[in-house]
Tab-separated table of C-alpha atoms in Angstrom:
chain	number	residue	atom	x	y	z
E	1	UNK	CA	-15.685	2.974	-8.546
E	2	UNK	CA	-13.665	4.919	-5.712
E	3	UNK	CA	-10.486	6.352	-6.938
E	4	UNK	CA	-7.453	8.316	-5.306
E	5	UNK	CA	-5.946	11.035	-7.312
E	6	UNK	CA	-2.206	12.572	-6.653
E	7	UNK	CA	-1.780	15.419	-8.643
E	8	UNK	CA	2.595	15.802	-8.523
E	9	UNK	CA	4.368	12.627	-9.624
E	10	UNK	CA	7.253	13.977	-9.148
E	11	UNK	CA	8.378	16.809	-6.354
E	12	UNK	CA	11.505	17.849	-6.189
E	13	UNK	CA	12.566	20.080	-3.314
E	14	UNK	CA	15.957	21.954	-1.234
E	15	UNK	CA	16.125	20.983	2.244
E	16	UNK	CA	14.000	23.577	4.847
E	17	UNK	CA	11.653	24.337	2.072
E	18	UNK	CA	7.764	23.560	3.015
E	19	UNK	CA	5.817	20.285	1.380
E	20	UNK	CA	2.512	19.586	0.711
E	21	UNK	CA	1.301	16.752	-1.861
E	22	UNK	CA	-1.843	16.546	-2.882
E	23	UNK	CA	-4.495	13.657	-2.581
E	24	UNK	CA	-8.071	13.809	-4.080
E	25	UNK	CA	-10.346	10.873	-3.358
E	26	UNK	CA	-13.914	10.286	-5.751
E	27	UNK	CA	-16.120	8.631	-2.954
E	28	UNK	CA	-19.035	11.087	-1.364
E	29	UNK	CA	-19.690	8.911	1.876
E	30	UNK	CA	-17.804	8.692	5.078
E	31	UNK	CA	-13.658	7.447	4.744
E	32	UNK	CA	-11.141	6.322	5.928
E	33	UNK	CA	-7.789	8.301	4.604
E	34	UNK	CA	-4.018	6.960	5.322
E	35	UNK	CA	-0.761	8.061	4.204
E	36	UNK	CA	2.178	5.909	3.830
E	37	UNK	CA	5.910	6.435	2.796
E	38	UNK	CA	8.271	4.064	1.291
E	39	UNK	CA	12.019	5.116	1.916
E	40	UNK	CA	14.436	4.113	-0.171
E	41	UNK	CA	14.888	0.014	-0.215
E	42	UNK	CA	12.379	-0.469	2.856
E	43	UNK	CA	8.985	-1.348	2.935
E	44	UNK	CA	5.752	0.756	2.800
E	45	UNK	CA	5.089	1.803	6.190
E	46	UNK	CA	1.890	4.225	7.784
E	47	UNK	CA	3.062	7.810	8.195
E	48	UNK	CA	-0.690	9.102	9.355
E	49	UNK	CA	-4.191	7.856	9.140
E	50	UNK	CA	-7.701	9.748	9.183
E	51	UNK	CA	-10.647	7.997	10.965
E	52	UNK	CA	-12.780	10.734	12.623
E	53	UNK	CA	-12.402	13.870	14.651
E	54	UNK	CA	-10.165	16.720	14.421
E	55	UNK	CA	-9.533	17.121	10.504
E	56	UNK	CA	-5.610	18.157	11.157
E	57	UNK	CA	-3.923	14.824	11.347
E	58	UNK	CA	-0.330	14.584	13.030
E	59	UNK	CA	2.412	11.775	12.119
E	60	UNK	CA	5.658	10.397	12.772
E	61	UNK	CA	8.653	12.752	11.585
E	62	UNK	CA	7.016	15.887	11.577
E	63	UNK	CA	4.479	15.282	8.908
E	64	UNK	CA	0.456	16.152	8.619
E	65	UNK	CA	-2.215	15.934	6.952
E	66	UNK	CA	-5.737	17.874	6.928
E	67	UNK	CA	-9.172	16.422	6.026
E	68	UNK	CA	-10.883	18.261	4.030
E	69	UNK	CA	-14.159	17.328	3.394
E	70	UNK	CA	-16.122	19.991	0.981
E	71	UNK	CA	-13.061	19.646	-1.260
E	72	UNK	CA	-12.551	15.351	-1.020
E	73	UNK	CA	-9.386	16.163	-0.068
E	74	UNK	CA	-6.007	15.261	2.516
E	75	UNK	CA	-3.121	16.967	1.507
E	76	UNK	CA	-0.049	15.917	3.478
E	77	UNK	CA	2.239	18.454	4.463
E	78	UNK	CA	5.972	19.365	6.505
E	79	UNK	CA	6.280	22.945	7.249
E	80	UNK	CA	10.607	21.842	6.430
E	81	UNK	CA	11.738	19.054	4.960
E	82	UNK	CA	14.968	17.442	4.990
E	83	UNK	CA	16.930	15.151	2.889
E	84	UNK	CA	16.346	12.412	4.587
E	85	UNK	CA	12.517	12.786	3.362
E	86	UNK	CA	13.416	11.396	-0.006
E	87	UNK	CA	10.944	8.590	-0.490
E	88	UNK	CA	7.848	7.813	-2.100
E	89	UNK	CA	4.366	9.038	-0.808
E	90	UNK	CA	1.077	6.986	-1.187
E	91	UNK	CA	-2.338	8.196	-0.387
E	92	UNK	CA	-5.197	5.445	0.274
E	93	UNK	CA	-8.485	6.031	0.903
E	94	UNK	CA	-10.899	3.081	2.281
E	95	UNK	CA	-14.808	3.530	2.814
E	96	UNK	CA	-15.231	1.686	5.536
E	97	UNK	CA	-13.379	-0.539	8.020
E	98	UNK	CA	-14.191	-3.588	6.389
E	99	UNK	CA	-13.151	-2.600	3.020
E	100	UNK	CA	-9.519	-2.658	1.496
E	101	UNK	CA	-7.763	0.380	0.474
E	102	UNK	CA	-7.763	2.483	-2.563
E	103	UNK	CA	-4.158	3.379	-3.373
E	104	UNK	CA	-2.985	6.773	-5.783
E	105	UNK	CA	-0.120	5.931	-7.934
E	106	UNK	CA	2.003	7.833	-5.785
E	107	UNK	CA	4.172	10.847	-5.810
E	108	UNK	CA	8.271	10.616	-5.047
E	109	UNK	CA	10.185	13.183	-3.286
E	110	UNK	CA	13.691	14.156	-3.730
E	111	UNK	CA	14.698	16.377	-1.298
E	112	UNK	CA	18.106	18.096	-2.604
E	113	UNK	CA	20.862	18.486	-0.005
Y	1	UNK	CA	9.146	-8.592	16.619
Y	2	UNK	CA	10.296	-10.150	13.092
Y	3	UNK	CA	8.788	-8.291	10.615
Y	4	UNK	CA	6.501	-9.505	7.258
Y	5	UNK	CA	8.486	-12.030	5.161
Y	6	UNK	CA	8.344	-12.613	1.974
Y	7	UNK	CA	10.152	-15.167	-0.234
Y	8	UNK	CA	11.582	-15.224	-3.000
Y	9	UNK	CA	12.480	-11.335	-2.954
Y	10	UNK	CA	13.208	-11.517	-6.636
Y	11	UNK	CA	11.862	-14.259	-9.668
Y	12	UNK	CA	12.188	-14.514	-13.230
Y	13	UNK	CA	9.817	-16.711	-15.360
Y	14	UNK	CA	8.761	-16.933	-19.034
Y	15	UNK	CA	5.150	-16.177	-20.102
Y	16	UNK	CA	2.805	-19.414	-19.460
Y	17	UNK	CA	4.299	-20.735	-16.672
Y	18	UNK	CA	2.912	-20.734	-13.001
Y	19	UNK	CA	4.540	-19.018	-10.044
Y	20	UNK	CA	4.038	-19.290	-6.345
Y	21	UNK	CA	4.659	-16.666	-3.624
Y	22	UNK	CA	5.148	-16.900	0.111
Y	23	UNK	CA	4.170	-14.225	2.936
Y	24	UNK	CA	5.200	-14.915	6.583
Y	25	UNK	CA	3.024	-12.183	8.460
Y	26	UNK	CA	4.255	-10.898	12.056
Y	27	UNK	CA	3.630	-13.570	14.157
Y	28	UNK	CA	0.105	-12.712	15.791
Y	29	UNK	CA	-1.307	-11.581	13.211
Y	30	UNK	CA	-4.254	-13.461	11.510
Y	31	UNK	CA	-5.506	-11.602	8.308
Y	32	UNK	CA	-2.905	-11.459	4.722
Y	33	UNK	CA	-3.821	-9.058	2.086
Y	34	UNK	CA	-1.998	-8.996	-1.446
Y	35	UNK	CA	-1.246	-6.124	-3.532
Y	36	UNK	CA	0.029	-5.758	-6.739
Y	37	UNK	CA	2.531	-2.396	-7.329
Y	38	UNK	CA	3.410	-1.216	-10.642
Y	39	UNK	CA	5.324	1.609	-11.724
Y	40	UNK	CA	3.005	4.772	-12.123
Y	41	UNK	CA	-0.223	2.769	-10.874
Y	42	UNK	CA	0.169	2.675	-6.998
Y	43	UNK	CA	-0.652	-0.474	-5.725
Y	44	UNK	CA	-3.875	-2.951	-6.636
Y	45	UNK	CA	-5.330	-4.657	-3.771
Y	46	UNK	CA	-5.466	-8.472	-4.676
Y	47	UNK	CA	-7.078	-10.244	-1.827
Y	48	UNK	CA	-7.544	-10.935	1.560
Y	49	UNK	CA	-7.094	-13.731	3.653
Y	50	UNK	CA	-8.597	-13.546	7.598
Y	51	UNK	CA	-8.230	-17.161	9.265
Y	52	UNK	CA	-7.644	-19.346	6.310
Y	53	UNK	CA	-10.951	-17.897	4.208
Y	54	UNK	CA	-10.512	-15.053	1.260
Y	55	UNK	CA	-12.502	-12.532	2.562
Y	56	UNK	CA	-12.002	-9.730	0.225
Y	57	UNK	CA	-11.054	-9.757	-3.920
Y	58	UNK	CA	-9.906	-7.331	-5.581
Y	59	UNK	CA	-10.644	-7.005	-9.897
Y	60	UNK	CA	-8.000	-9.385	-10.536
Y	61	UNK	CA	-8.472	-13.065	-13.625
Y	62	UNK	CA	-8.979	-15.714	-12.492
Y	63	UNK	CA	-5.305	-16.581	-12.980
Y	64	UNK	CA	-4.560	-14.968	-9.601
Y	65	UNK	CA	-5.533	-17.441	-6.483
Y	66	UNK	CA	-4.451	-17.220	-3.352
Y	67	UNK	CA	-4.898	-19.548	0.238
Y	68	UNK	CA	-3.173	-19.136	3.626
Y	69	UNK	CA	-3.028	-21.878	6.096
Y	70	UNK	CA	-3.259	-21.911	9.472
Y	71	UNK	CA	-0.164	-20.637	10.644
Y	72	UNK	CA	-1.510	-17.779	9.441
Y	73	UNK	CA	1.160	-18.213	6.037
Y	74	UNK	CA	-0.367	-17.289	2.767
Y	75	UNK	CA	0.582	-18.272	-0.241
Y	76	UNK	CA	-0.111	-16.367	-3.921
Y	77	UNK	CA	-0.437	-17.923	-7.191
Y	78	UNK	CA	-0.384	-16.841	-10.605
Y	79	UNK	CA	-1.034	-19.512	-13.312
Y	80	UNK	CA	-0.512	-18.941	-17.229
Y	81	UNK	CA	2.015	-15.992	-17.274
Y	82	UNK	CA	1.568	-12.928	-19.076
Y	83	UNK	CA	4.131	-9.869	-19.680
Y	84	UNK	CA	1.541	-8.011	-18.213
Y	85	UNK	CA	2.047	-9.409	-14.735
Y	86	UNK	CA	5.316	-8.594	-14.381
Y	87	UNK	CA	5.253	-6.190	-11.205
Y	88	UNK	CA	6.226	-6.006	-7.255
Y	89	UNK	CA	3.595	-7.723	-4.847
Y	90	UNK	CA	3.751	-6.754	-1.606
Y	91	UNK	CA	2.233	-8.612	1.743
Y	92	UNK	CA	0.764	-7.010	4.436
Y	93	UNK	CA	-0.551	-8.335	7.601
Y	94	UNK	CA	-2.775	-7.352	10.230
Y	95	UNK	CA	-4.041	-8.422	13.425
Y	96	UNK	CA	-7.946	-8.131	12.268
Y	97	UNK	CA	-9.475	-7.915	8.945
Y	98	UNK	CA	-10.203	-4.972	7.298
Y	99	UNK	CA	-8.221	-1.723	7.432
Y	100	UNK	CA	-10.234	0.114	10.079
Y	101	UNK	CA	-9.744	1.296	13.417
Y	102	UNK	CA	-6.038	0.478	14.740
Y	103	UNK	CA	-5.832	-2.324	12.441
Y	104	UNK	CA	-2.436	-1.366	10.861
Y	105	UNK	CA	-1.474	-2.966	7.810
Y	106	UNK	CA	2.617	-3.218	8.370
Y	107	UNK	CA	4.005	-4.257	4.681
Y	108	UNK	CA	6.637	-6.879	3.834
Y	109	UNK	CA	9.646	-5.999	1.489
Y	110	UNK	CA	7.832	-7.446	-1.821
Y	111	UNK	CA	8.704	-10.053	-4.825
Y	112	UNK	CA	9.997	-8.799	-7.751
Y	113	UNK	CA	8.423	-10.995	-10.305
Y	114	UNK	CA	9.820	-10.437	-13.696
Y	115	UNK	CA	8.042	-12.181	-16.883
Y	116	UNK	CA	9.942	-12.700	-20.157
């Protein structure tokens, strides 16, 4: 069975430094790859998603993530964070359109002011 | 737009007993999926509804059922409690079924459902 792996369940970090969480996926055939946030008291919403094409992914608020095949990878990243990044990160992976996603446990952020 | 609804936001029920849970998706939008989200485990996809027919189960008992009607409303239900199945279960809708191509999931605020 497909599984999503993120490394860091907890990341804590001062405000300007650089992020990147880590997502490892098990499934060798084509994916789909997402990444959404959950803020603090609001709902899970999509940050970036990974269909096809260029392997650097760009989101909302400054965020990105890169495909990385060879490694089953798609490490999100922020080159400076702030404190208003505090939230918890989900990867998902699906393997195909049809299917339902494949969730890690998650990783939450603290950003320190 | 109102977003996903879900009611009640928080419930408390002993072990054995049945419970019932409501998602309103954005209006629109025909397919429900159910997840359950426990601490440390990320979230377990549950089902999916598309036009009033499950379309997609997740490795959830029996015990777990689900319907939606055709308002597009989709109800969850979990019969014979257990401790175990005390968790937060989101709602997300979608236009289309599946999770591909612009088909965003957009998420609803959860129910707490805590078992004693």
């Amino acid at each position: 069975a497909q599984s999503v792996s993120q490394h860091n369940h907890h990341v804590i970090l001062s405000e300007a430094a650089s992020l990147e969480l880590g997502c490892n996926y098990s499934y060798g055939g084509t994916v789909n790859l997402f990444w959404y946030v959950q803020y603090p008291g609001q709902h899970l919403q999509l940050l970036l998603k990974y269909f096809s094409g260029d392997p650097l992914v760009k989101g909302i608020k400054g965020f990105e993530a890169e495909f990385i095949k060879s490694k089953f990878s798609f490490n999100l990243r922020k080159p400076s964070v702030q404190w208003s990044d505090t939230a918890e990160y989900f990867c998902a992976v699906n393997e195909g359109s049809n299917y339902q996603l494949i969730w890690g446990a998650g990783t939450k952020l603290i950003i320190k002011p | 737009k109102a977003g996903v609804t879900q009611t009640p936001r928080y419930l408390i029920k002993t072990r054995g007993q049945q419970v019932t849970l409501s998602c309103s998706p954005i209006s629109g939008h025909r397919s429900v999926s159910w997840y359950q989200q426990t601490p440390g485990q990320g979230l377990q996809f549950l089902f999916e509804y598309f036009s009033e027919t499950q379309r997609n189960k997740g490795n959830f008992p029996g015990r777990f059922s689900g319907r939606q009607f055709s308002n597009s409303r989709s109800e969850m239900n979990v019969s014979t409690l257990e401790l175990g199945d005390s968790a937060l279960y989101l709602c997300a809708s979608s236009l289309g079924p599946g999770t591909g191509g612009n088909n965003e999931q957009f998420f609803g605020p959860g129910t707490r459902l805590t078992v004693l």
